[in-house]
Structures are given as C-alpha cells and as structure tokens.
Coordinates of C-alpha atoms and ligand atoms in Angstrom, one line a residue:
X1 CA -24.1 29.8 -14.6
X2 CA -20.6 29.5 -16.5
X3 CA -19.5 26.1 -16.8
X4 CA -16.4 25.4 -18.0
X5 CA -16.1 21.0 -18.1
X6 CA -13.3 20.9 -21.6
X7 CA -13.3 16.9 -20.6
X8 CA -16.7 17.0 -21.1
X9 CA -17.3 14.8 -17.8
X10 CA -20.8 16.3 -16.9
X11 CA -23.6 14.1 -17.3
X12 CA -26.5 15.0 -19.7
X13 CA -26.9 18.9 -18.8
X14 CA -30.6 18.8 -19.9
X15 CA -31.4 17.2 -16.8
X16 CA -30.2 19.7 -14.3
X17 CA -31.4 23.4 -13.5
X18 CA -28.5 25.8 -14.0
X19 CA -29.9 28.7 -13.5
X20 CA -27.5 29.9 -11.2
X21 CA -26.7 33.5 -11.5
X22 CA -23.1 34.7 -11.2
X23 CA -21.6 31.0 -10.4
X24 CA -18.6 29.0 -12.3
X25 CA -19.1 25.7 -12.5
X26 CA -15.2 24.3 -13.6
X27 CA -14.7 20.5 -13.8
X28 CA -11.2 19.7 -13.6
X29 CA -9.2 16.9 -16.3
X30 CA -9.6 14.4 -14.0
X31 CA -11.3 11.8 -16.7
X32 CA -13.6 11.0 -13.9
X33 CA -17.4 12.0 -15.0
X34 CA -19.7 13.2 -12.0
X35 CA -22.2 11.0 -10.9
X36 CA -25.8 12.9 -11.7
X37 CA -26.5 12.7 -8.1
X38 CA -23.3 14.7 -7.4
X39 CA -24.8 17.9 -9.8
X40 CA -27.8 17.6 -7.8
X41 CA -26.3 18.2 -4.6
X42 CA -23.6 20.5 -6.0
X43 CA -26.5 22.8 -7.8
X44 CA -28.6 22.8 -4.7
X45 CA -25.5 24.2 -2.3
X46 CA -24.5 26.4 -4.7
X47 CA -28.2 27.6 -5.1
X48 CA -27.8 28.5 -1.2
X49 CA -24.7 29.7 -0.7
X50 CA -22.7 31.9 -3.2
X51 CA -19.4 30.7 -2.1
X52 CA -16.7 29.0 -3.3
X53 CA -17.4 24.5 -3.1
X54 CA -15.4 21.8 -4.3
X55 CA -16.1 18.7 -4.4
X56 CA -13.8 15.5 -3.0
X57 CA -15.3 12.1 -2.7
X58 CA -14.9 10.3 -0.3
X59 CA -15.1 6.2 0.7
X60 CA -16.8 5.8 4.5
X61 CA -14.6 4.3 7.0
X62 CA -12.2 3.5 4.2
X63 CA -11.1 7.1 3.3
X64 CA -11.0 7.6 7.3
X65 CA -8.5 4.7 7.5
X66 CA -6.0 5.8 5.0
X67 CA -7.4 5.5 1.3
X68 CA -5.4 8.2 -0.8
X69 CA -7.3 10.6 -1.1
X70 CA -9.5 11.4 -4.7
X71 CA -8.2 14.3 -6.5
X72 CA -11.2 17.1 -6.8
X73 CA -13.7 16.3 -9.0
X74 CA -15.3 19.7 -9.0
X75 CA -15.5 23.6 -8.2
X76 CA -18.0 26.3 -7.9
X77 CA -16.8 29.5 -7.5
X78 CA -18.6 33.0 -7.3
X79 CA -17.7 35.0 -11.1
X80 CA -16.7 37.3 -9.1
X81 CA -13.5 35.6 -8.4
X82 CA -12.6 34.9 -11.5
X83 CA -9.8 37.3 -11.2
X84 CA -7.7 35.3 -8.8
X85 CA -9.1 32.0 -9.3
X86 CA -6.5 30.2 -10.6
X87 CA -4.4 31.0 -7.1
X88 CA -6.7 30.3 -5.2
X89 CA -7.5 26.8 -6.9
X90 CA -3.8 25.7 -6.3
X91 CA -4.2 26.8 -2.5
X92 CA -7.0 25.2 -2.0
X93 CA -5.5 21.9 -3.7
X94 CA -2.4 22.3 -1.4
X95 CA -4.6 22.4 1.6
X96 CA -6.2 19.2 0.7
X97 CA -2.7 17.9 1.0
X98 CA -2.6 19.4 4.2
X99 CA 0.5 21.7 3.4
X100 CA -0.9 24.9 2.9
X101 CA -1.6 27.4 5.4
X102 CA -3.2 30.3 6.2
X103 CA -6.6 27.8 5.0
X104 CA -8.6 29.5 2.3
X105 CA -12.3 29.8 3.3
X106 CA -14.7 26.9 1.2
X107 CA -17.3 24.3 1.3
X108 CA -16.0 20.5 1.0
X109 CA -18.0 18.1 -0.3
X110 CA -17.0 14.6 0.5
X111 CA -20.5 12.7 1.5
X112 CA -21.1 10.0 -1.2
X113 CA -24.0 7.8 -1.2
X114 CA -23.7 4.0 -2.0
X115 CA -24.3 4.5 -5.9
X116 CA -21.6 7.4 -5.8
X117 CA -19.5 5.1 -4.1
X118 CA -19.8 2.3 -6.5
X119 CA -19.0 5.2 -9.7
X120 CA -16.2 6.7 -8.1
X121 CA -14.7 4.2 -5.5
X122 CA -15.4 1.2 -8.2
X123 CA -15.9 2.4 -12.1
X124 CA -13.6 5.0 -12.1
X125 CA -11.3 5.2 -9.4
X126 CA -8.4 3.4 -11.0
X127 CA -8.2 6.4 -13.4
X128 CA -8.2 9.4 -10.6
X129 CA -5.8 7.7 -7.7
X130 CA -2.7 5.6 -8.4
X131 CA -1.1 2.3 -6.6
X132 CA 0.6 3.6 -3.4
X133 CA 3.1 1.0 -5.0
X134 CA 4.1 -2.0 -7.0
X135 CA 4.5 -5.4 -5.4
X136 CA 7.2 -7.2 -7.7
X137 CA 7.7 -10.8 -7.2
X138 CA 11.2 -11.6 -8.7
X139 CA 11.7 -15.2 -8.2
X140 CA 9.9 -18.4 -6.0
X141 CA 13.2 -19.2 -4.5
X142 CA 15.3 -18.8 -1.1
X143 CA 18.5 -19.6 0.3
X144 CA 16.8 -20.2 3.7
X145 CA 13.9 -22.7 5.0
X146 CA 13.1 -20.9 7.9
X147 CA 10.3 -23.0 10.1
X148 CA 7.5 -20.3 9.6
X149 CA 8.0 -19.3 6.2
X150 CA 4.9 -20.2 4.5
X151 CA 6.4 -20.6 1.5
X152 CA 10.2 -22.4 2.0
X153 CA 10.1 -24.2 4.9
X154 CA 10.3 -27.9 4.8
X155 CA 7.7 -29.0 6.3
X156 CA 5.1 -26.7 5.0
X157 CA 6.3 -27.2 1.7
X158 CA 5.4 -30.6 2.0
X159 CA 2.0 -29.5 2.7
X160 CA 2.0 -27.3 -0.9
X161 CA -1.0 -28.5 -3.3
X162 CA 0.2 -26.0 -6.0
X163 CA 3.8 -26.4 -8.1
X164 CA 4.3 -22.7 -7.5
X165 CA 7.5 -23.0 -5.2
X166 CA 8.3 -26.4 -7.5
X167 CA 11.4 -25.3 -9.8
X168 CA 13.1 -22.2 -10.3
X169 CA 11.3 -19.1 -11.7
X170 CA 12.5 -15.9 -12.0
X171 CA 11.3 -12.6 -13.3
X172 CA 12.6 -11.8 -17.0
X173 CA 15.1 -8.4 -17.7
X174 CA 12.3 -7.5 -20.1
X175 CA 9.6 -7.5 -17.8
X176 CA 12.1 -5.8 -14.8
X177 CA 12.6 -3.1 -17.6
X178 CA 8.8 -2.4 -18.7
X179 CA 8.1 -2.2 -14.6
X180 CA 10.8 0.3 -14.1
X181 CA 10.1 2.2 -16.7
X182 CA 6.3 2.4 -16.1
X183 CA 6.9 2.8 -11.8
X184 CA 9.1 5.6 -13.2
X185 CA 6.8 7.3 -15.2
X186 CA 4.2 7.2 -12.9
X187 CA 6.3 8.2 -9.9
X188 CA 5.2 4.6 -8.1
X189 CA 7.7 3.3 -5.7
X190 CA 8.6 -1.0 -6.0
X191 CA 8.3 -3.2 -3.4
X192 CA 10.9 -6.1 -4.0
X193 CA 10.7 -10.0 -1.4
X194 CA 7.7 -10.2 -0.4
X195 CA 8.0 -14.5 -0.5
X196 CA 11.2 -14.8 -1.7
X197 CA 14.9 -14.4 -1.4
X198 CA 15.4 -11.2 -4.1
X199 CA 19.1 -11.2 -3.9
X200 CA 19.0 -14.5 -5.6
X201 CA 17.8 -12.5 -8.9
X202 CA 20.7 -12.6 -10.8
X203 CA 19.7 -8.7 -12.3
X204 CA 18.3 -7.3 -8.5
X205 CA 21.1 -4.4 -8.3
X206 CA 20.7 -3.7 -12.0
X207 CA 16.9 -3.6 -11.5
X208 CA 16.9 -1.1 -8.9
X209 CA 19.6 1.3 -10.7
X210 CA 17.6 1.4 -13.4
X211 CA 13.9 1.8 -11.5
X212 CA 15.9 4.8 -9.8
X213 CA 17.5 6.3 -13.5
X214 CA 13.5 5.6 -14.9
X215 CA 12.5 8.2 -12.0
X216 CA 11.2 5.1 -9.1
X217 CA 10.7 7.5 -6.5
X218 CA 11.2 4.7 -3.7
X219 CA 12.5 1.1 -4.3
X220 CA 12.6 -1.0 -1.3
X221 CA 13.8 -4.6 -0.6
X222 CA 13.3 -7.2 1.9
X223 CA 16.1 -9.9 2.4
X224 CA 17.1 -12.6 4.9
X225 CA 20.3 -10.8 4.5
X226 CA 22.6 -13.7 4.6
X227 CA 24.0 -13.1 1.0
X228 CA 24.5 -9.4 2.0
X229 CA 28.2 -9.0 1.8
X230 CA 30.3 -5.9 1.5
X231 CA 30.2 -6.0 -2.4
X232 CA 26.8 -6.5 -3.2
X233 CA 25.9 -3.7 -0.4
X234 CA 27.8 -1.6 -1.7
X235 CA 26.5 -2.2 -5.2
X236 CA 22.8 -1.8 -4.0
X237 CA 23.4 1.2 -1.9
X238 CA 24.9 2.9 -4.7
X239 CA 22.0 1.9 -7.3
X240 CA 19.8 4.0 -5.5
X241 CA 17.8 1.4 -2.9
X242 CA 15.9 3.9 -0.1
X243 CA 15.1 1.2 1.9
X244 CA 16.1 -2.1 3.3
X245 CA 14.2 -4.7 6.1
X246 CA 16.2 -7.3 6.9
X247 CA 14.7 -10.5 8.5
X248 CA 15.7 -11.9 11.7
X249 CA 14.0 -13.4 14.2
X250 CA 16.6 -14.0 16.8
X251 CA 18.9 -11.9 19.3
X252 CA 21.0 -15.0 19.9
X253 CA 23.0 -17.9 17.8
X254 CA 21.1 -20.7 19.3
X255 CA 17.7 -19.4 18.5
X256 CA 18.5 -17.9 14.6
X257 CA 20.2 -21.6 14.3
X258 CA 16.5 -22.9 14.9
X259 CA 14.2 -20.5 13.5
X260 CA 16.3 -19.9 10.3
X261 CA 19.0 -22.7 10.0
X262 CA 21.7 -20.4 9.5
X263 CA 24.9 -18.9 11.4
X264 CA 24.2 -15.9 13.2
X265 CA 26.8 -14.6 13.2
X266 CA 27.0 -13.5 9.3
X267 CA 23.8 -11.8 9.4
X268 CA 24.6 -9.5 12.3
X269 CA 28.3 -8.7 10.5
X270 CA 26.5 -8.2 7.1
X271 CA 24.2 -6.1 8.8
X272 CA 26.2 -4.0 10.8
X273 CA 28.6 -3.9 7.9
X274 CA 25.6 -2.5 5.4
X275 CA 25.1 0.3 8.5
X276 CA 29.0 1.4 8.5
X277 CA 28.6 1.8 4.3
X278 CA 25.7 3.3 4.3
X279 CA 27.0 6.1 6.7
X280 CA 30.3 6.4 5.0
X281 CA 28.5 6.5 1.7
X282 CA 26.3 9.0 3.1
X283 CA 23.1 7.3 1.4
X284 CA 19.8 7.8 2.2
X285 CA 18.4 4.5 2.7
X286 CA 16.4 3.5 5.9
X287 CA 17.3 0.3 7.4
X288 CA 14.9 -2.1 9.4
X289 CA 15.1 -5.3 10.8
X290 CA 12.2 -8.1 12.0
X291 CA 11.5 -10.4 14.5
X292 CA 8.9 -12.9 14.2
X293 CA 7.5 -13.9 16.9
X294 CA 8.3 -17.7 16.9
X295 CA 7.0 -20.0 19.5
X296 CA 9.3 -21.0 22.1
X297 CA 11.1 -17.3 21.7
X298 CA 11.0 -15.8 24.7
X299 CA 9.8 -12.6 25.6
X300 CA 13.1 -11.6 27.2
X301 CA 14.6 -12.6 23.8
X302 CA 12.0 -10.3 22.0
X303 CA 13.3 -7.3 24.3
X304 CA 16.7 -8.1 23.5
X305 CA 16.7 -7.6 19.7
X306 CA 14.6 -4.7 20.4
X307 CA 17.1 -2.8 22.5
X308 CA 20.0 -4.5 20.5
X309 CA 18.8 -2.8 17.3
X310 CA 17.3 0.1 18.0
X311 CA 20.8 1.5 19.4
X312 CA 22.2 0.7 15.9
X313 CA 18.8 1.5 13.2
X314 CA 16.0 3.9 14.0
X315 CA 13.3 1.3 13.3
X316 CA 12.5 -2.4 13.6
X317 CA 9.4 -4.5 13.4
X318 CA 8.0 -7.2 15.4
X319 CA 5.7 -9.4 13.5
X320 CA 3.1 -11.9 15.1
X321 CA 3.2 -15.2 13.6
X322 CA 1.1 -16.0 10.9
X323 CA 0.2 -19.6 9.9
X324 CA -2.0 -21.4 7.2
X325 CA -4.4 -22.9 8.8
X326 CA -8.4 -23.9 7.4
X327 CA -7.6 -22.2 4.0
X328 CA -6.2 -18.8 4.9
X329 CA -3.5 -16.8 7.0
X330 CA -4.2 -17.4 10.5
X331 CA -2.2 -15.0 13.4
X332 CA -1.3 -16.9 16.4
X333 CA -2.2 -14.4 18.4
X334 CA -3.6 -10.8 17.7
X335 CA -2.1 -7.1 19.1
X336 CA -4.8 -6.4 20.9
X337 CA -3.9 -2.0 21.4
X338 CA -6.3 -1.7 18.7
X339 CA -9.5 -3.7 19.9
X340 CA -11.7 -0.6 20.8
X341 CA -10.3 1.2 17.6
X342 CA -11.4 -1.7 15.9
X343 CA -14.4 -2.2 17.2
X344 CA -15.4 1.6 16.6
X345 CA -14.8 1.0 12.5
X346 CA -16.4 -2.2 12.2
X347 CA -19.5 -1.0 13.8
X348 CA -19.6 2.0 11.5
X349 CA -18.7 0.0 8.8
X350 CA -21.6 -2.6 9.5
X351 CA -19.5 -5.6 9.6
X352 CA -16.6 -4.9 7.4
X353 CA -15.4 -2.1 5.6
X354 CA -14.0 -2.0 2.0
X355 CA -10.7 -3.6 2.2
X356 CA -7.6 -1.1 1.1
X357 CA -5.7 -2.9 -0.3
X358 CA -7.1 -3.6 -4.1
X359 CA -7.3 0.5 -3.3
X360 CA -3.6 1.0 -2.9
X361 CA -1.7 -2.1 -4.3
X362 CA -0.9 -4.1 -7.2
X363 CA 1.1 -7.1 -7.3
X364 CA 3.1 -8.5 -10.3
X365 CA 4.2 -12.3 -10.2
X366 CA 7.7 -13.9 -12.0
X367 CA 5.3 -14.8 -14.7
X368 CA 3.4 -11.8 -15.5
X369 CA 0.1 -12.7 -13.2
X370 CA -1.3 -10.1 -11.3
X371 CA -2.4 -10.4 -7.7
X372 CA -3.5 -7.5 -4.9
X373 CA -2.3 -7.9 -1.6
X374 CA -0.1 -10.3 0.8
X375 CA -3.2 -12.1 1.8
X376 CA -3.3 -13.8 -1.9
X377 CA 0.7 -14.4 -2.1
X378 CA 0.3 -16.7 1.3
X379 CA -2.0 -18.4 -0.5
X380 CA 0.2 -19.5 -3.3
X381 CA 1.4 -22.5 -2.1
X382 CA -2.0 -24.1 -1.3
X383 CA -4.5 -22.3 -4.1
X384 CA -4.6 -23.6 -7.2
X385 CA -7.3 -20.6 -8.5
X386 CA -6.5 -17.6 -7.2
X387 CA -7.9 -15.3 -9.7
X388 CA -5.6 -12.9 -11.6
X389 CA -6.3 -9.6 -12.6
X390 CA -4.4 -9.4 -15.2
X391 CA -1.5 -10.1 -17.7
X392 CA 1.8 -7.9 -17.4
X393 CA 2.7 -10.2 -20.4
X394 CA 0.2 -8.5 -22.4
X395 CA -1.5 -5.1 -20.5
X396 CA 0.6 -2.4 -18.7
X397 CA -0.6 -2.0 -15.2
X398 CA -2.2 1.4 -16.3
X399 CA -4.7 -0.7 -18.4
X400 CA -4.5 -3.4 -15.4
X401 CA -5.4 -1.2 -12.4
X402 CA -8.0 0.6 -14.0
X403 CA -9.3 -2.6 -15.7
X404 CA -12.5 -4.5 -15.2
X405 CA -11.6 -7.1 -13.3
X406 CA -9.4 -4.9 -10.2
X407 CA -13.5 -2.5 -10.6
X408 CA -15.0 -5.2 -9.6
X409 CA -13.2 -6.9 -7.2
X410 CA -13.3 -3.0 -5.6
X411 CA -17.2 -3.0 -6.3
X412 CA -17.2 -6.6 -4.5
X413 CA -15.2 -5.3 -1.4
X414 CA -17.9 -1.7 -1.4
X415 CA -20.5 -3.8 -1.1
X416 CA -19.3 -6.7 1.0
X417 CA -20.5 -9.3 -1.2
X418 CA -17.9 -11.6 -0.9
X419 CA -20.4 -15.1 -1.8
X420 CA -17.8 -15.2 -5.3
X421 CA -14.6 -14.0 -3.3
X422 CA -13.5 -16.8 -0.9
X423 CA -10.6 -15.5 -0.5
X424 CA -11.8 -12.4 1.0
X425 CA -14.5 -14.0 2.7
X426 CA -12.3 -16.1 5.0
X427 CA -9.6 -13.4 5.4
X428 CA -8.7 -11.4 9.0
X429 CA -5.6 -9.4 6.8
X430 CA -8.5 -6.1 6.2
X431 CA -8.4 -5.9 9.9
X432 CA -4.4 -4.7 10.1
X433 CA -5.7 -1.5 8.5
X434 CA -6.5 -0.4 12.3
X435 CA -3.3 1.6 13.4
X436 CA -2.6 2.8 16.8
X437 CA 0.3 5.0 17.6
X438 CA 1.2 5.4 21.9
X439 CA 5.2 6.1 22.6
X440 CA 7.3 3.8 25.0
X441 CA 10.5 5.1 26.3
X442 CA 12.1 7.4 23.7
X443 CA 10.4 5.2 21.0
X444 CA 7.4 5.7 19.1
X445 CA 5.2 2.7 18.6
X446 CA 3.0 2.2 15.7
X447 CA 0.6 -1.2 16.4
X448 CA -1.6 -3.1 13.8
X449 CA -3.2 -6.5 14.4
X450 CA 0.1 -8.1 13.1
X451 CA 3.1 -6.0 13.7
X452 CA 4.6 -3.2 15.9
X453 CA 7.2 -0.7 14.4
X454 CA 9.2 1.0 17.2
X455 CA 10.7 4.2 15.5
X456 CA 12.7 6.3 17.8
X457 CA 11.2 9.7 18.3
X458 CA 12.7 12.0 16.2
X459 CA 14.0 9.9 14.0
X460 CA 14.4 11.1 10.4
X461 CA 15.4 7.9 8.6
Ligands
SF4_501 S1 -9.9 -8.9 2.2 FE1 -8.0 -10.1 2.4 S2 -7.9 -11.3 0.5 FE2 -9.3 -9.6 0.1 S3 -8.1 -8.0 -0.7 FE3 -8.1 -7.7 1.5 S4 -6.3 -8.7 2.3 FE4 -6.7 -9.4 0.3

C-alpha cells in the first residue's frame, strides 16, 4: 500500500499490516491523528473491498442532532485512480456537504467506539471543527427591568448573590478589535445581547462595521429596541448587521407597560421604522421579534403579535418563560411537539446525550472570561464559581477552544459524568436540541422545548 500522511498523523505504522496491494492510503492536513483503532477498521475494509473509503467520525445521537460535521479524517482509494483522484476527492467532499450531485460511489465510515469518541469528539476536536459562533457579552447593563429578565429585573435582582450586574461594565475597543479580527479570520459569525442591552455599548455600530470589514460572515444583535431610532438604525444597517431580534412581549400598550415598563408605542414605531430603512436601503438583514410568554398574557394576546408581525417580518419567536428556580433555569412549562422525538434520543442516548453546545459555542464575557452556552450566563447572577474556560485577556479563542479545559468539559459531557459539573448536572437546556418542524397556515413552525419560530413558507430572509 501507498500511503501518503505529509502531517504525519498515523499512529506508530509498525503496528498495523499494510500489506495491501494496489491501495492509497492518503491522510488529509487535518492535524487530527487517527485513533489506532480507526487503521484497524480502515485496513480490514480495505483488505475486503478494493474500493474507494473515507473516513468521517461521527458522535452518536449528537452528530444525528446537529453537531457540524468532522472534516474527513481519511481516504483509501484503489491506485488505479490515481489519475483522477484529486476530482474525485473534492466531489466526494462536496457531497458530504450535501451539495454535490450526481453522488460519487464510496464507503463512509462514521461508527466510532467510545475511546474514538473521546480522541476525536474530546482531544482533538477543537482543532478539526470550529464554533458555529461567538457569544460576545458587551456590557452587564440595560435600559429596561423587564419582570422576567433574570438579570435586570428588580425584584430578581434583589435576589442576585453575585456583584455581576453591580456597576457598570463594558467590553473594551481592544478586546471588540482582537474578536473581530479573529471571528473575521476564521469566518465565525458574532452573536451580540445575550443579557444585556448592547446598544448601550458606546462602540456597538463601530464594532459591527469593523467585524464585517475583518471578514465576520454574520453579526447579529438582540435589543429591547427602545433606543432604536432612525439614526442609529440607519448607522447599524449600514455597518453591515445581517440580523436583528427585537424583544417584545406584548401586542398591546397595557401589557408591554407591565411586562417591560416602557411605552409601546416607540418600540412598534422604531421597529416599523428599522423595516421601511432596511427596504429602502435594500440591506440584507433579517428581522425578528419575541414574545415571551409572561403569565397573565393571554393566549389571544399571543395570536395577536403573531399575526401582527408576521404581516410585516418573515419570522418571529415565541419563548416559554424561563425562571431561576432550585439553582438552575427552570421553563414554566415545556413545548411538548417534541416529547416522542425526545424520548426516541434519550433512549438511544441512555439517559442523556453529549450536550452541543461546548460543541458549537464559545462565549466571551466584558472582562475577558470565557463561558459556553446560555445555560451558564442565567447563572450569573446567583453563581459565584462558574468555571471559566479561559482568558481572552491572555489566550485567543483558537488556543481557548481547542484548550484543555473546553476537552474536558466535552470529554465530561461524552461520558455523562457530570459528579464535578453541577451545572450540567442540574440543567434541562441539552434537551432544546430536539427540533421539530410541522407547518401551520402558510407558516412554517420550527418547535424546541423553549421556543417556536414561525417563518413564512418561502421566505428568503
Ligand atoms: S448541559 Fe446545560 S450547562 Fe452544560 S453545557 Fe449544556 S446547556 Fe450548558
């Protein structure tokens, strides 16, 4: 056999029996070695079928539910092919991406046993996949104390044990400008107010003009949308933002006045007003807006703002209401469309399945700290130790997502050993990664255990 590995990534060769007549053996530059276990089953396929194999790892149930998916780690190929090999490697990559077509005949090999899963899903897999995107914290402030807001409201805030929403932080230019510039380079899109107001950041248009000039594929922000007037749309529509939700809650004055202490009637204008330039401007940039499902909102209410904005937007979300309650997030009350869905995974998963989201997420605080997914940010308030993964002060979140501490925190979640991960341990958020998709009306309804997104069919924004 020919092997052709320039990386070097196979394990020791003298372990292994190549003798396989006319066969390539090429390891991509991945910088992901194969697992010896791998070879073995690689060498023994190959040794019965001279066709062409590649090799794609997968993570069970995790991969099924929407893990990106591992580059390929490794291809055997008949010599004889060597002719028209290189074409036939990029088709076959495309069709892994599902966008080639006619399909080019091969042999995928995704089964990975639990100490595969551990080298590729845990020690390595930082280095082969990248975050989906960046979660950037800009500030711990709001203009708003809406009753539910875990994090301004004020009577939860009474309940904080941690000075985190004490004060007024706000992410530095210099670390705004390291993050574009690395999001850029990497092609990773930003996800901006996430727990607090970002158009209270003094630098947010500036931030997202230059994410967009670094080459930020996608910068998105979410915003109460009070302090959304002409001039600062404008501004932010013009620096490039793709996509905006705007919180909510209400279809009438008397119910926004309670939910979010604020006059309805500038939200709806500002909104409607960000629409009309966004059209004129001819700018790509999908708008959403939310509802929270509040108590004492009535359903009728809820059906309301749904019709209301879907004849303006293309999509809006409705979000069950989440609370703190015995140490973690807590919905009110579940969506129930994915039960059996749910059900199905968590018996194949034996219990619980690998979290995604230390799989497709990275979240950078004001000051540098690095957390992994929303569960831990509505835990600031009332968690003094929630452990960081790292310091954006010091690392660059390269060296942060591949680092130890996110490998073993993914190693933690493979295994479902959660004794040293309270956090995890006492968490339903894993369970939103069900999603069911049924249509109602002309819209298209996409259900998790915490929201619904009505898109209307068709729609390309
Ligand atoms: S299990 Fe919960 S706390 Fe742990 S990573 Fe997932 S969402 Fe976050």
């Amino acid at each position: 056999m020919i092997i052709k590995d320039p990386q070097k990534l196979l394990p020791n060769q003298k372990n292994f029996d190549w003798e396989i007549p006319e066969m390539i053996l090429e390891i991509p530059n991945h910088n992901v070695p194969l697992h010896p276990k791998t070879i073995e089953k690689l060498l023994t396929i190959a040794k019965a079928q001279k066709k062409i194999i590649a090799f794609q790892p997968i993570l069970p149930v995790a991969s099924e539910l929407g893990l990106p998916p591992y580059p390929i780690l490794a291809y055997l190929y008949p010599q004889e092919l060597i002719h028209i090999w290189e074409q036939l490697r990029q088709k076959i990559e495309l069709q892994t991406q599902e966008i080639f077509f006619p399909k080019i005949s091969y042999t995928l090999i995704s089964e990975t046993d639990i100490d595969e899963q551990l080298h590729y899903f845990a020690n390595h897999y930082g280095v082969a996949v990248k975050p989906s995107y960046v979660r950037v914290i800009v500030g711990n402030t709001c203009n708003l104390k809406c009753v539910m807001c875990p994090y301004h409201s004020a009577e939860l805030k009474q309940t904080h044990s941690t000075d985190f929403f004490k004060g007024k932080k706000a992410m530095s230019w210099q670390m705004m400008q390291k993050l574009a510039k690395e999001c850029g380079k990497g092609k990773i899109g930003i996800i901006i107010g996430s727990i607090e107001e970002p158009i209270l950041h003094p630098k947010l248009v500036e931030f997202v003009q230059l994410c967009r000039q670094q080459g930020v594929p996608r910068v998105h922000i979410t915003t109460n949308g009070q302090l959304l007037d002409e001039t600062l749309s404008q501004a932010l529509l013009e620096a490039g933002l793709t996509s905006i939700d705007i919180s909510i809650d209400a279809a009438t004055p008397d119910t926004y006045r309670k939910v979010r202490g604020a006059d309805f009637n500038t939200i709806i204008s500002n909104v409607i007003n960000f629409i009309k330039l966004r059209d004129r401007l001819n700018i790509g940039c999908e708008i959403r807006t939310s509802f929270v499902r509040n108590k004492n909102v009535s359903l009728e209410e809820e059906k309301q703002f749904r019709e209301y904005w879907l004849s303006k937007i293309n999509a809006i979300f409705i979000l069950n209401l989440a609370e703190y309650k015995e140490s973690n997030m807590r919905l009110e009350t579940m969506n129930k469309a994915g039960n059996s869905k749910l059900q199905y995974y968590r018996q194949k998963a034996g219990g619980r399945w690998p979290c995604l989201f230390p799989f497709t997420e990275i979240t950078v605080l004001p000051d540098g700290k690095i957390y992994y997914c929303i569960e831990t940010l509505f835990r600031l308030g009332f968690e003094q130790n929630i452990e960081s993964l790292g310091n954006y002060n010091e690392q660059t979140l390269k060296n942060i997502w591949c680092g130890d501490l996110f490998n073993r925190l993914r190693q933690d979640l493979i295994l479902n050993q959660l004794e040293n991960r309270q956090i995890c341990k006492s968490c339903d958020t894993w369970m939103s990664q069900i999603m069911t998709t049924s249509t109602k009306e002309e819209y298209q309804v996409l259900t998790t255990t915490i929201t619904e997104i009505y898109r209307k069919i068709n729609s390309n924004d």
